[in-house]
Amino acid sequence: MKKKFLLSVLTLLTITIQAQQTLFEALENNGDGATYQGFGGLVAKGDGTYNFNTDYLPVKIELERTPSGIPVGFEARFISENKRAFRETELSDYGTIDNYVYPMSIKHGYTKKGYMVIDDLLFELRKIYDGSAPSMENVTSVYVLVKDRKATAKTPKKKKGGFLSRMKAKIKSARNSSVPSSPTYKYLTSLNLDKKFNDYVVAMKKKQAIPLTAKDKAKIGAIKKAKKMDADEIKRYNDSIRATPEYKKLKEHQARMKAMDEGNALTTVTFINRTGKDIYVFKAGSKNSTTIRANSSSKFNCSYSYSYKFNPNSGGSGLQLYNANSGCERSVIVK
């Protein structure tokens, strides 16, 4: 009986280790070119969960591959500004993957700054030390896959309490007024990140200890070969790939998707908040406002005029932000 129980435990452990997604498997599973929202300024709550004091502009993350199609890096680009936010790849001079077969992290060989992806979360670490496991203590920000996240439970009503308790609550609320309240943020703050991070590292270390197969060795050889290829060799290879019917079908699909995105873009204008404070945007003729957090952005219908305030309850019409139909497809930076 004991032997059967031990065998069951070992079988379950093996399945768990094998099922754990690697860095690039997770990115592929989330969708190549998927959108992520970033949060920084971690504040530990003592139970494995965290609050975050800063939110960043959303980015799209796309994989970078060897000429033969093996993922070896990624690039994150700001959606609103169409410029690079961050990037790391094994094919660069300094990018370093910790394991070619079962990659857990990728880092800059000189600065040691690195990245990990666990399920739908991308962790940015200030430093991943050589020869040691990554640590949650070095995480500086977490990027969350943006998708539909519906609330699963109602927040219970709190008792009002006495005058002193209510005053303390108001002060605390004022201090936290700039913290995002989106479903993405609520999802992130509900997770036990300490456990999620540490369990992943343990599982991946065991996975990386699995003996290499002939297929694994061939993959390692292909990556090493790609690192030595010069620009002309890569171009010749890519040209041969582009000539295939499969590649042409892929490009036709991408062109259709781009046309759809551009069609939607024709009706919107993006406001980017760089004031360092939350701003409240009002559509002309409306008393209701839309909040754009500090260092964040939001899209609006470009056929209307807009103004903004730092205090939504203050008098007056606010500061002029945008005139109707003057910047469709464009971005407006508020400084």
mmCIF file of C-alpha atoms in Angstrom:
data_model
loop_
_atom_site.group_PDB
_atom_site.id
_atom_site.type_symbol
_atom_site.label_atom_id
_atom_site.label_comp_id
_atom_site.label_asym_id
_atom_site.label_seq_id
_atom_site.Cartn_x
_atom_site.Cartn_y
_atom_site.Cartn_z
ATOM 1 C CA MET A 1 0.000 0.000 0.000
ATOM 2 C CA LYS A 2 2.838 2.353 0.920
ATOM 3 C CA LYS A 3 4.596 1.541 -2.355
ATOM 4 C CA LYS A 4 1.451 2.358 -4.342
ATOM 5 C CA PHE A 5 1.043 5.648 -2.468
ATOM 6 C CA LEU A 6 4.691 6.598 -3.056
ATOM 7 C CA LEU A 7 4.381 5.693 -6.746
ATOM 8 C CA SER A 8 1.258 7.885 -7.039
ATOM 9 C CA VAL A 9 3.048 10.822 -5.409
ATOM 10 C CA LEU A 10 6.081 10.449 -7.687
ATOM 11 C CA THR A 11 3.841 10.154 -10.760
ATOM 12 C CA LEU A 12 1.929 13.312 -9.776
ATOM 13 C CA LEU A 13 5.208 15.166 -9.139
ATOM 14 C CA THR A 14 6.564 14.098 -12.555
ATOM 15 C CA ILE A 15 3.380 15.256 -14.315
ATOM 16 C CA THR A 16 3.510 18.594 -12.482
ATOM 17 C CA ILE A 17 7.144 19.189 -13.438
ATOM 18 C CA GLN A 18 6.596 18.186 -17.072
ATOM 19 C CA ALA A 19 3.474 20.383 -17.363
ATOM 20 C CA GLN A 20 5.236 23.489 -16.060
ATOM 21 C CA GLN A 21 5.595 25.925 -18.956
ATOM 22 C CA THR A 22 8.980 27.363 -19.831
ATOM 23 C CA LEU A 23 9.597 31.078 -20.408
ATOM 24 C CA PHE A 24 8.806 30.975 -24.120
ATOM 25 C CA GLU A 25 6.060 28.354 -23.888
ATOM 26 C CA ALA A 26 4.158 30.699 -21.559
ATOM 27 C CA LEU A 27 4.581 33.662 -23.928
ATOM 28 C CA GLU A 28 3.418 31.543 -26.873
ATOM 29 C CA ASN A 29 0.446 30.259 -24.901
ATOM 30 C CA ASN A 30 -0.567 33.819 -23.946
ATOM 31 C CA GLY A 31 -0.417 34.796 -27.610
ATOM 32 C CA ASP A 32 2.477 36.178 -29.632
ATOM 33 C CA GLY A 33 1.835 39.938 -29.709
ATOM 34 C CA ALA A 34 -0.458 39.879 -26.654
ATOM 35 C CA THR A 35 -0.972 42.993 -24.509
ATOM 36 C CA TYR A 36 0.375 43.243 -20.961
ATOM 37 C CA GLN A 37 -0.218 45.907 -18.282
ATOM 38 C CA GLY A 38 2.733 46.654 -16.012
ATOM 39 C CA PHE A 39 2.773 47.482 -12.309
ATOM 40 C CA GLY A 40 5.752 48.477 -10.145
ATOM 41 C CA GLY A 41 6.616 49.753 -6.700
ATOM 42 C CA LEU A 42 5.897 46.463 -4.932
ATOM 43 C CA VAL A 43 4.685 46.657 -1.322
ATOM 44 C CA ALA A 44 4.583 43.279 0.461
ATOM 45 C CA LYS A 45 1.501 42.683 2.603
ATOM 46 C CA GLY A 46 3.133 39.865 4.576
ATOM 47 C CA ASP A 47 0.966 37.031 3.292
ATOM 48 C CA GLY A 48 2.608 36.508 -0.085
ATOM 49 C CA THR A 49 0.436 39.121 -1.811
ATOM 50 C CA TYR A 50 1.495 42.620 -2.867
ATOM 51 C CA ASN A 51 0.193 46.089 -3.545
ATOM 52 C CA PHE A 52 1.770 48.215 -6.299
ATOM 53 C CA ASN A 53 2.363 51.967 -6.215
ATOM 54 C CA THR A 54 2.976 52.478 -9.942
ATOM 55 C CA ASP A 55 1.336 51.409 -13.181
ATOM 56 C CA TYR A 56 3.007 51.564 -16.594
ATOM 57 C CA LEU A 57 1.840 52.091 -20.157
ATOM 58 C CA PRO A 58 0.595 48.814 -21.688
ATOM 59 C CA VAL A 59 2.943 46.937 -24.012
ATOM 60 C CA LYS A 60 2.686 44.283 -26.695
ATOM 61 C CA ILE A 61 5.187 41.447 -26.382
ATOM 62 C CA GLU A 62 6.407 39.555 -29.430
ATOM 63 C CA LEU A 63 8.785 36.613 -29.522
ATOM 64 C CA GLU A 64 12.143 36.717 -31.288
ATOM 65 C CA ARG A 65 13.292 33.494 -32.923
ATOM 66 C CA THR A 66 16.247 31.872 -34.598
ATOM 67 C CA PRO A 67 16.038 31.531 -38.415
ATOM 68 C CA SER A 68 14.757 27.976 -37.868
ATOM 69 C CA GLY A 69 11.915 29.241 -35.661
ATOM 70 C CA ILE A 70 13.165 28.484 -32.133
ATOM 71 C CA PRO A 71 12.118 31.246 -29.676
ATOM 72 C CA VAL A 72 15.170 32.778 -28.004
ATOM 73 C CA GLY A 73 13.981 36.207 -26.842
ATOM 74 C CA PHE A 74 11.242 38.806 -26.910
ATOM 75 C CA GLU A 75 10.591 42.488 -27.434
ATOM 76 C CA ALA A 76 8.018 44.629 -25.613
ATOM 77 C CA ARG A 77 6.773 47.783 -27.363
ATOM 78 C CA PHE A 78 4.552 50.551 -26.011
ATOM 79 C CA ILE A 79 1.195 50.341 -27.755
ATOM 80 C CA SER A 80 0.450 54.067 -27.640
ATOM 81 C CA GLU A 81 3.900 55.277 -28.739
ATOM 82 C CA ASN A 82 5.034 52.374 -30.959
ATOM 83 C CA LYS A 83 8.522 52.317 -29.529
ATOM 84 C CA ARG A 84 10.506 49.725 -27.620
ATOM 85 C CA ALA A 85 9.897 49.435 -23.881
ATOM 86 C CA PHE A 86 12.364 46.610 -23.209
ATOM 87 C CA ARG A 87 13.935 43.655 -25.001
ATOM 88 C CA GLU A 88 16.193 40.682 -24.336
ATOM 89 C CA THR A 89 17.329 37.972 -26.738
ATOM 90 C CA GLU A 90 19.988 35.287 -26.846
ATOM 91 C CA LEU A 91 20.936 36.473 -30.345
ATOM 92 C CA SER A 92 22.175 39.829 -28.998
ATOM 93 C CA ASP A 93 25.667 40.441 -27.658
ATOM 94 C CA TYR A 94 24.610 40.220 -24.002
ATOM 95 C CA GLY A 95 21.321 38.282 -23.795
ATOM 96 C CA THR A 96 21.643 35.025 -21.844
ATOM 97 C CA ILE A 97 19.039 32.249 -21.463
ATOM 98 C CA ASP A 98 19.610 30.129 -18.366
ATOM 99 C CA ASN A 99 18.753 26.882 -20.182
ATOM 100 C CA TYR A 100 18.267 26.295 -23.930
ATOM 101 C CA VAL A 101 15.942 23.290 -23.532
ATOM 102 C CA TYR A 102 13.847 24.406 -20.531
ATOM 103 C CA PRO A 103 14.386 28.178 -20.224
ATOM 104 C CA MET A 104 13.206 29.679 -16.942
ATOM 105 C CA SER A 105 14.718 33.156 -17.311
ATOM 106 C CA ILE A 106 16.613 35.425 -19.671
ATOM 107 C CA LYS A 107 18.903 38.217 -18.546
ATOM 108 C CA HIS A 108 21.454 40.756 -19.674
ATOM 109 C CA GLY A 109 24.884 39.189 -19.301
ATOM 110 C CA TYR A 110 26.449 42.400 -17.983
ATOM 111 C CA THR A 111 23.803 44.113 -15.849
ATOM 112 C CA LYS A 112 22.157 40.805 -14.797
ATOM 113 C CA LYS A 113 18.727 42.440 -15.192
ATOM 114 C CA GLY A 114 16.328 39.758 -16.311
ATOM 115 C CA TYR A 115 12.834 38.474 -16.982
ATOM 116 C CA MET A 116 10.700 35.446 -16.138
ATOM 117 C CA VAL A 117 7.221 34.471 -17.313
ATOM 118 C CA ILE A 118 4.965 32.424 -15.049
ATOM 119 C CA ASP A 119 1.591 31.636 -16.609
ATOM 120 C CA ASP A 120 0.061 35.052 -17.472
ATOM 121 C CA LEU A 121 2.616 37.144 -15.554
ATOM 122 C CA LEU A 122 5.943 38.560 -16.751
ATOM 123 C CA PHE A 123 8.317 39.377 -13.894
ATOM 124 C CA GLU A 124 11.064 41.976 -14.312
ATOM 125 C CA LEU A 125 14.009 41.467 -11.947
ATOM 126 C CA ARG A 126 16.696 44.018 -11.154
ATOM 127 C CA LYS A 127 19.251 41.220 -10.952
ATOM 128 C CA ILE A 128 19.479 37.468 -11.474
ATOM 129 C CA TYR A 129 22.723 36.290 -9.937
ATOM 130 C CA ASP A 130 24.942 33.802 -11.777
ATOM 131 C CA GLY A 131 24.692 30.263 -10.409
ATOM 132 C CA SER A 132 21.738 30.969 -8.104
ATOM 133 C CA ALA A 133 17.964 30.741 -8.402
ATOM 134 C CA PRO A 134 16.014 33.930 -9.174
ATOM 135 C CA SER A 135 14.473 35.593 -6.129
ATOM 136 C CA MET A 136 11.156 37.369 -5.619
ATOM 137 C CA GLU A 137 13.093 39.930 -3.580
ATOM 138 C CA ASN A 138 14.659 41.208 -6.813
ATOM 139 C CA VAL A 139 11.365 41.656 -8.688
ATOM 140 C CA THR A 140 10.871 45.329 -9.611
ATOM 141 C CA SER A 141 7.678 45.079 -11.677
ATOM 142 C CA VAL A 142 5.072 42.598 -12.870
ATOM 143 C CA TYR A 143 3.366 42.709 -16.281
ATOM 144 C CA VAL A 144 -0.067 41.057 -16.421
ATOM 145 C CA LEU A 145 -1.688 39.590 -19.540
ATOM 146 C CA VAL A 146 -4.669 41.793 -20.388
ATOM 147 C CA LYS A 147 -7.867 39.823 -20.905
ATOM 148 C CA ASP A 148 -11.458 39.772 -19.715
ATOM 149 C CA ARG A 149 -11.383 39.269 -15.944
ATOM 150 C CA LYS A 150 -14.790 39.237 -14.297
ATOM 151 C CA ALA A 151 -15.201 39.637 -10.565
ATOM 152 C CA THR A 152 -15.827 36.296 -8.865
ATOM 153 C CA ALA A 153 -16.908 37.503 -5.442
ATOM 154 C CA LYS A 154 -18.545 40.522 -3.898
ATOM 155 C CA THR A 155 -16.568 42.597 -1.433
ATOM 156 C CA PRO A 156 -18.297 42.457 1.959
ATOM 157 C CA LYS A 157 -19.554 45.735 3.373
ATOM 158 C CA LYS A 158 -17.487 47.101 6.228
ATOM 159 C CA LYS A 159 -18.932 48.561 9.374
ATOM 160 C CA LYS A 160 -18.705 52.313 9.591
ATOM 161 C CA GLY A 161 -17.167 52.329 13.066
ATOM 162 C CA GLY A 162 -16.555 55.434 15.156
ATOM 163 C CA PHE A 163 -15.466 58.887 14.067
ATOM 164 C CA LEU A 164 -11.753 58.134 14.553
ATOM 165 C CA SER A 165 -11.991 54.921 12.513
ATOM 166 C CA ARG A 166 -13.747 56.749 9.682
ATOM 167 C CA MET A 167 -11.085 59.476 9.649
ATOM 168 C CA LYS A 168 -8.291 56.894 9.483
ATOM 169 C CA ALA A 169 -10.080 55.150 6.598
ATOM 170 C CA LYS A 170 -10.391 58.456 4.697
ATOM 171 C CA ILE A 171 -6.690 59.230 5.193
ATOM 172 C CA LYS A 172 -5.744 55.740 3.987
ATOM 173 C CA SER A 173 -8.057 56.082 1.008
ATOM 174 C CA ALA A 174 -6.504 59.429 0.069
ATOM 175 C CA ARG A 175 -3.013 57.966 0.207
ATOM 176 C CA ASN A 176 -4.040 55.118 -2.077
ATOM 177 C CA SER A 177 -6.100 57.210 -4.492
ATOM 178 C CA SER A 178 -3.579 56.807 -7.288
ATOM 179 C CA VAL A 179 -3.529 53.006 -7.082
ATOM 180 C CA PRO A 180 -5.307 51.379 -10.064
ATOM 181 C CA SER A 181 -8.659 49.690 -9.471
ATOM 182 C CA SER A 182 -8.964 47.783 -12.770
ATOM 183 C CA PRO A 183 -9.857 44.044 -12.892
ATOM 184 C CA THR A 184 -6.278 43.384 -14.035
ATOM 185 C CA TYR A 185 -4.870 45.076 -10.926
ATOM 186 C CA LYS A 186 -7.356 43.363 -8.609
ATOM 187 C CA TYR A 187 -6.405 40.016 -10.116
ATOM 188 C CA LEU A 188 -2.691 40.684 -9.589
ATOM 189 C CA THR A 189 -3.102 41.783 -5.955
ATOM 190 C CA SER A 190 -5.190 38.689 -5.195
ATOM 191 C CA LEU A 191 -2.362 36.300 -6.096
ATOM 192 C CA ASN A 192 0.112 34.845 -3.626
ATOM 193 C CA LEU A 193 3.092 35.898 -5.737
ATOM 194 C CA ASP A 194 5.673 34.578 -3.259
ATOM 195 C CA LYS A 195 4.285 31.043 -3.495
ATOM 196 C CA LYS A 196 3.667 31.230 -7.237
ATOM 197 C CA PHE A 197 7.205 32.472 -7.910
ATOM 198 C CA ASN A 198 9.017 30.080 -5.555
ATOM 199 C CA ASP A 199 7.017 27.002 -6.618
ATOM 200 C CA TYR A 200 7.801 27.800 -10.255
ATOM 201 C CA VAL A 201 11.544 28.095 -9.599
ATOM 202 C CA VAL A 202 11.600 24.755 -7.747
ATOM 203 C CA ALA A 203 9.642 22.987 -10.510
ATOM 204 C CA MET A 204 11.782 24.444 -13.290
ATOM 205 C CA LYS A 205 15.054 23.534 -11.571
ATOM 206 C CA LYS A 206 13.856 19.927 -11.447
ATOM 207 C CA LYS A 207 12.762 20.096 -15.072
ATOM 208 C CA GLN A 208 16.153 21.448 -16.128
ATOM 209 C CA ALA A 209 17.800 18.452 -14.437
ATOM 210 C CA ILE A 210 16.057 15.990 -16.801
ATOM 211 C CA PRO A 211 18.645 14.212 -19.026
ATOM 212 C CA LEU A 212 18.962 15.595 -22.551
ATOM 213 C CA THR A 213 17.538 13.733 -25.517
ATOM 214 C CA ALA A 214 18.897 13.696 -29.072
ATOM 215 C CA LYS A 215 16.169 16.202 -29.978
ATOM 216 C CA ASP A 216 17.262 18.476 -27.121
ATOM 217 C CA LYS A 217 20.875 18.378 -28.285
ATOM 218 C CA ALA A 218 19.836 19.241 -31.829
ATOM 219 C CA LYS A 219 17.881 22.238 -30.504
ATOM 220 C CA ILE A 220 20.903 23.442 -28.529
ATOM 221 C CA GLY A 221 23.067 23.088 -31.644
ATOM 222 C CA ALA A 222 20.597 25.115 -33.722
ATOM 223 C CA ILE A 223 20.608 27.973 -31.182
ATOM 224 C CA LYS A 224 24.387 28.037 -30.973
ATOM 225 C CA LYS A 225 24.575 28.057 -34.765
ATOM 226 C CA ALA A 226 22.136 30.984 -34.945
ATOM 227 C CA LYS A 227 24.294 32.967 -32.509
ATOM 228 C CA LYS A 228 27.215 32.654 -34.936
ATOM 229 C CA MET A 229 25.287 33.549 -38.074
ATOM 230 C CA ASP A 230 25.983 36.939 -39.593
ATOM 231 C CA ALA A 231 23.341 39.269 -40.982
ATOM 232 C CA ASP A 232 23.732 38.029 -44.576
ATOM 233 C CA GLU A 233 23.216 34.396 -43.587
ATOM 234 C CA ILE A 234 20.100 35.232 -41.613
ATOM 235 C CA LYS A 235 18.751 37.277 -44.534
ATOM 236 C CA ARG A 236 19.297 34.400 -46.973
ATOM 237 C CA TYR A 237 17.527 32.002 -44.649
ATOM 238 C CA ASN A 238 14.627 34.355 -44.010
ATOM 239 C CA ASP A 239 14.235 34.977 -47.754
ATOM 240 C CA SER A 240 13.895 31.228 -48.329
ATOM 241 C CA ILE A 241 11.225 31.035 -45.615
ATOM 242 C CA ARG A 242 9.308 33.989 -47.078
ATOM 243 C CA ALA A 243 9.100 32.199 -50.424
ATOM 244 C CA THR A 244 7.027 29.342 -48.982
ATOM 245 C CA PRO A 245 3.195 29.230 -49.415
ATOM 246 C CA GLU A 246 2.763 28.896 -45.635
ATOM 247 C CA TYR A 247 4.590 32.169 -45.000
ATOM 248 C CA LYS A 248 2.569 33.997 -47.652
ATOM 249 C CA LYS A 249 -0.683 32.831 -46.040
ATOM 250 C CA LEU A 250 0.586 34.019 -42.666
ATOM 251 C CA LYS A 251 1.434 37.472 -44.025
ATOM 252 C CA GLU A 252 -1.975 37.740 -45.708
ATOM 253 C CA HIS A 253 -3.644 36.967 -42.371
ATOM 254 C CA GLN A 254 -1.471 39.538 -40.567
ATOM 255 C CA ALA A 255 -2.347 42.147 -43.208
ATOM 256 C CA ARG A 256 -6.064 41.524 -42.669
ATOM 257 C CA MET A 257 -5.675 41.867 -38.903
ATOM 258 C CA LYS A 258 -3.664 45.067 -39.321
ATOM 259 C CA ALA A 259 -6.330 46.518 -41.617
ATOM 260 C CA MET A 260 -8.949 45.808 -38.948
ATOM 261 C CA ASP A 261 -6.810 47.525 -36.277
ATOM 262 C CA GLU A 262 -6.248 50.532 -38.526
ATOM 263 C CA GLY A 263 -9.965 50.742 -39.210
ATOM 264 C CA ASN A 264 -10.624 51.023 -35.492
ATOM 265 C CA ALA A 265 -7.748 53.481 -35.058
ATOM 266 C CA LEU A 266 -9.388 55.890 -37.504
ATOM 267 C CA THR A 267 -12.098 56.587 -34.924
ATOM 268 C CA THR A 268 -9.912 57.055 -31.838
ATOM 269 C CA VAL A 269 -7.341 59.347 -30.282
ATOM 270 C CA THR A 270 -5.004 58.222 -27.492
ATOM 271 C CA PHE A 271 -4.373 60.463 -24.464
ATOM 272 C CA ILE A 272 -1.100 59.723 -22.616
ATOM 273 C CA ASN A 273 -0.859 61.067 -19.068
ATOM 274 C CA ARG A 274 2.697 62.224 -18.260
ATOM 275 C CA THR A 275 1.747 64.772 -15.586
ATOM 276 C CA GLY A 276 2.764 62.559 -12.694
ATOM 277 C CA LYS A 277 -0.800 62.742 -11.335
ATOM 278 C CA ASP A 278 -4.155 61.209 -12.167
ATOM 279 C CA ILE A 279 -6.205 63.289 -14.591
ATOM 280 C CA TYR A 280 -9.965 63.328 -15.199
ATOM 281 C CA VAL A 281 -11.055 63.696 -18.815
ATOM 282 C CA PHE A 282 -14.432 65.252 -19.690
ATOM 283 C CA LYS A 283 -16.158 64.966 -23.051
ATOM 284 C CA ALA A 284 -17.634 68.265 -24.238
ATOM 285 C CA GLY A 285 -21.135 68.701 -22.815
ATOM 286 C CA SER A 286 -20.783 65.880 -20.273
ATOM 287 C CA LYS A 287 -20.447 66.110 -16.489
ATOM 288 C CA ASN A 288 -19.010 62.597 -16.219
ATOM 289 C CA SER A 289 -15.260 62.030 -16.383
ATOM 290 C CA THR A 290 -12.888 59.231 -17.322
ATOM 291 C CA THR A 291 -9.794 58.731 -15.139
ATOM 292 C CA ILE A 292 -6.364 58.273 -16.698
ATOM 293 C CA ARG A 293 -3.830 57.207 -14.084
ATOM 294 C CA ALA A 294 -0.364 58.728 -13.911
ATOM 295 C CA ASN A 295 1.959 57.242 -16.581
ATOM 296 C CA SER A 296 -0.964 55.488 -18.272
ATOM 297 C CA SER A 297 -3.003 56.052 -21.411
ATOM 298 C CA SER A 298 -6.524 55.597 -22.749
ATOM 299 C CA LYS A 299 -8.325 55.762 -26.104
ATOM 300 C CA PHE A 300 -11.275 58.096 -26.824
ATOM 301 C CA ASN A 301 -13.618 58.743 -29.728
ATOM 302 C CA CYS A 302 -11.793 61.374 -31.810
ATOM 303 C CA SER A 303 -14.971 63.049 -33.080
ATOM 304 C CA TYR A 304 -15.544 64.868 -29.759
ATOM 305 C CA SER A 305 -13.697 67.649 -27.898
ATOM 306 C CA TYR A 306 -12.210 66.954 -24.458
ATOM 307 C CA SER A 307 -10.909 68.840 -21.425
ATOM 308 C CA TYR A 308 -9.291 67.578 -18.229
ATOM 309 C CA LYS A 309 -8.939 68.378 -14.527
ATOM 310 C CA PHE A 310 -6.765 67.174 -11.684
ATOM 311 C CA ASN A 311 -9.771 67.345 -9.362
ATOM 312 C CA PRO A 312 -13.021 66.096 -10.926
ATOM 313 C CA ASN A 313 -15.111 68.072 -8.425
ATOM 314 C CA SER A 314 -13.445 71.441 -9.010
ATOM 315 C CA GLY A 315 -15.351 74.241 -10.727
ATOM 316 C CA GLY A 316 -14.842 75.550 -14.236
ATOM 317 C CA SER A 317 -14.515 73.766 -17.546
ATOM 318 C CA GLY A 318 -10.995 72.494 -16.952
ATOM 319 C CA LEU A 319 -7.972 72.609 -19.247
ATOM 320 C CA GLN A 320 -8.470 72.161 -22.976
ATOM 321 C CA LEU A 321 -7.109 68.795 -24.090
ATOM 322 C CA TYR A 322 -8.342 68.069 -27.608
ATOM 323 C CA ASN A 323 -10.540 69.550 -30.352
ATOM 324 C CA ALA A 324 -12.991 67.321 -32.215
ATOM 325 C CA ASN A 325 -11.621 65.538 -35.334
ATOM 326 C CA SER A 326 -8.206 67.169 -34.985
ATOM 327 C CA GLY A 327 -6.131 64.073 -34.269
ATOM 328 C CA CYS A 328 -7.726 60.786 -35.245
ATOM 329 C CA GLU A 329 -5.158 57.938 -35.268
ATOM 330 C CA ARG A 330 -2.816 60.079 -33.155
ATOM 331 C CA SER A 331 -1.642 60.359 -29.567
ATOM 332 C CA VAL A 332 -1.832 63.425 -27.322
ATOM 333 C CA ILE A 333 0.692 63.600 -24.462
ATOM 334 C CA VAL A 334 -0.462 65.528 -21.381
ATOM 335 C CA LYS A 335 2.525 66.956 -19.463
#
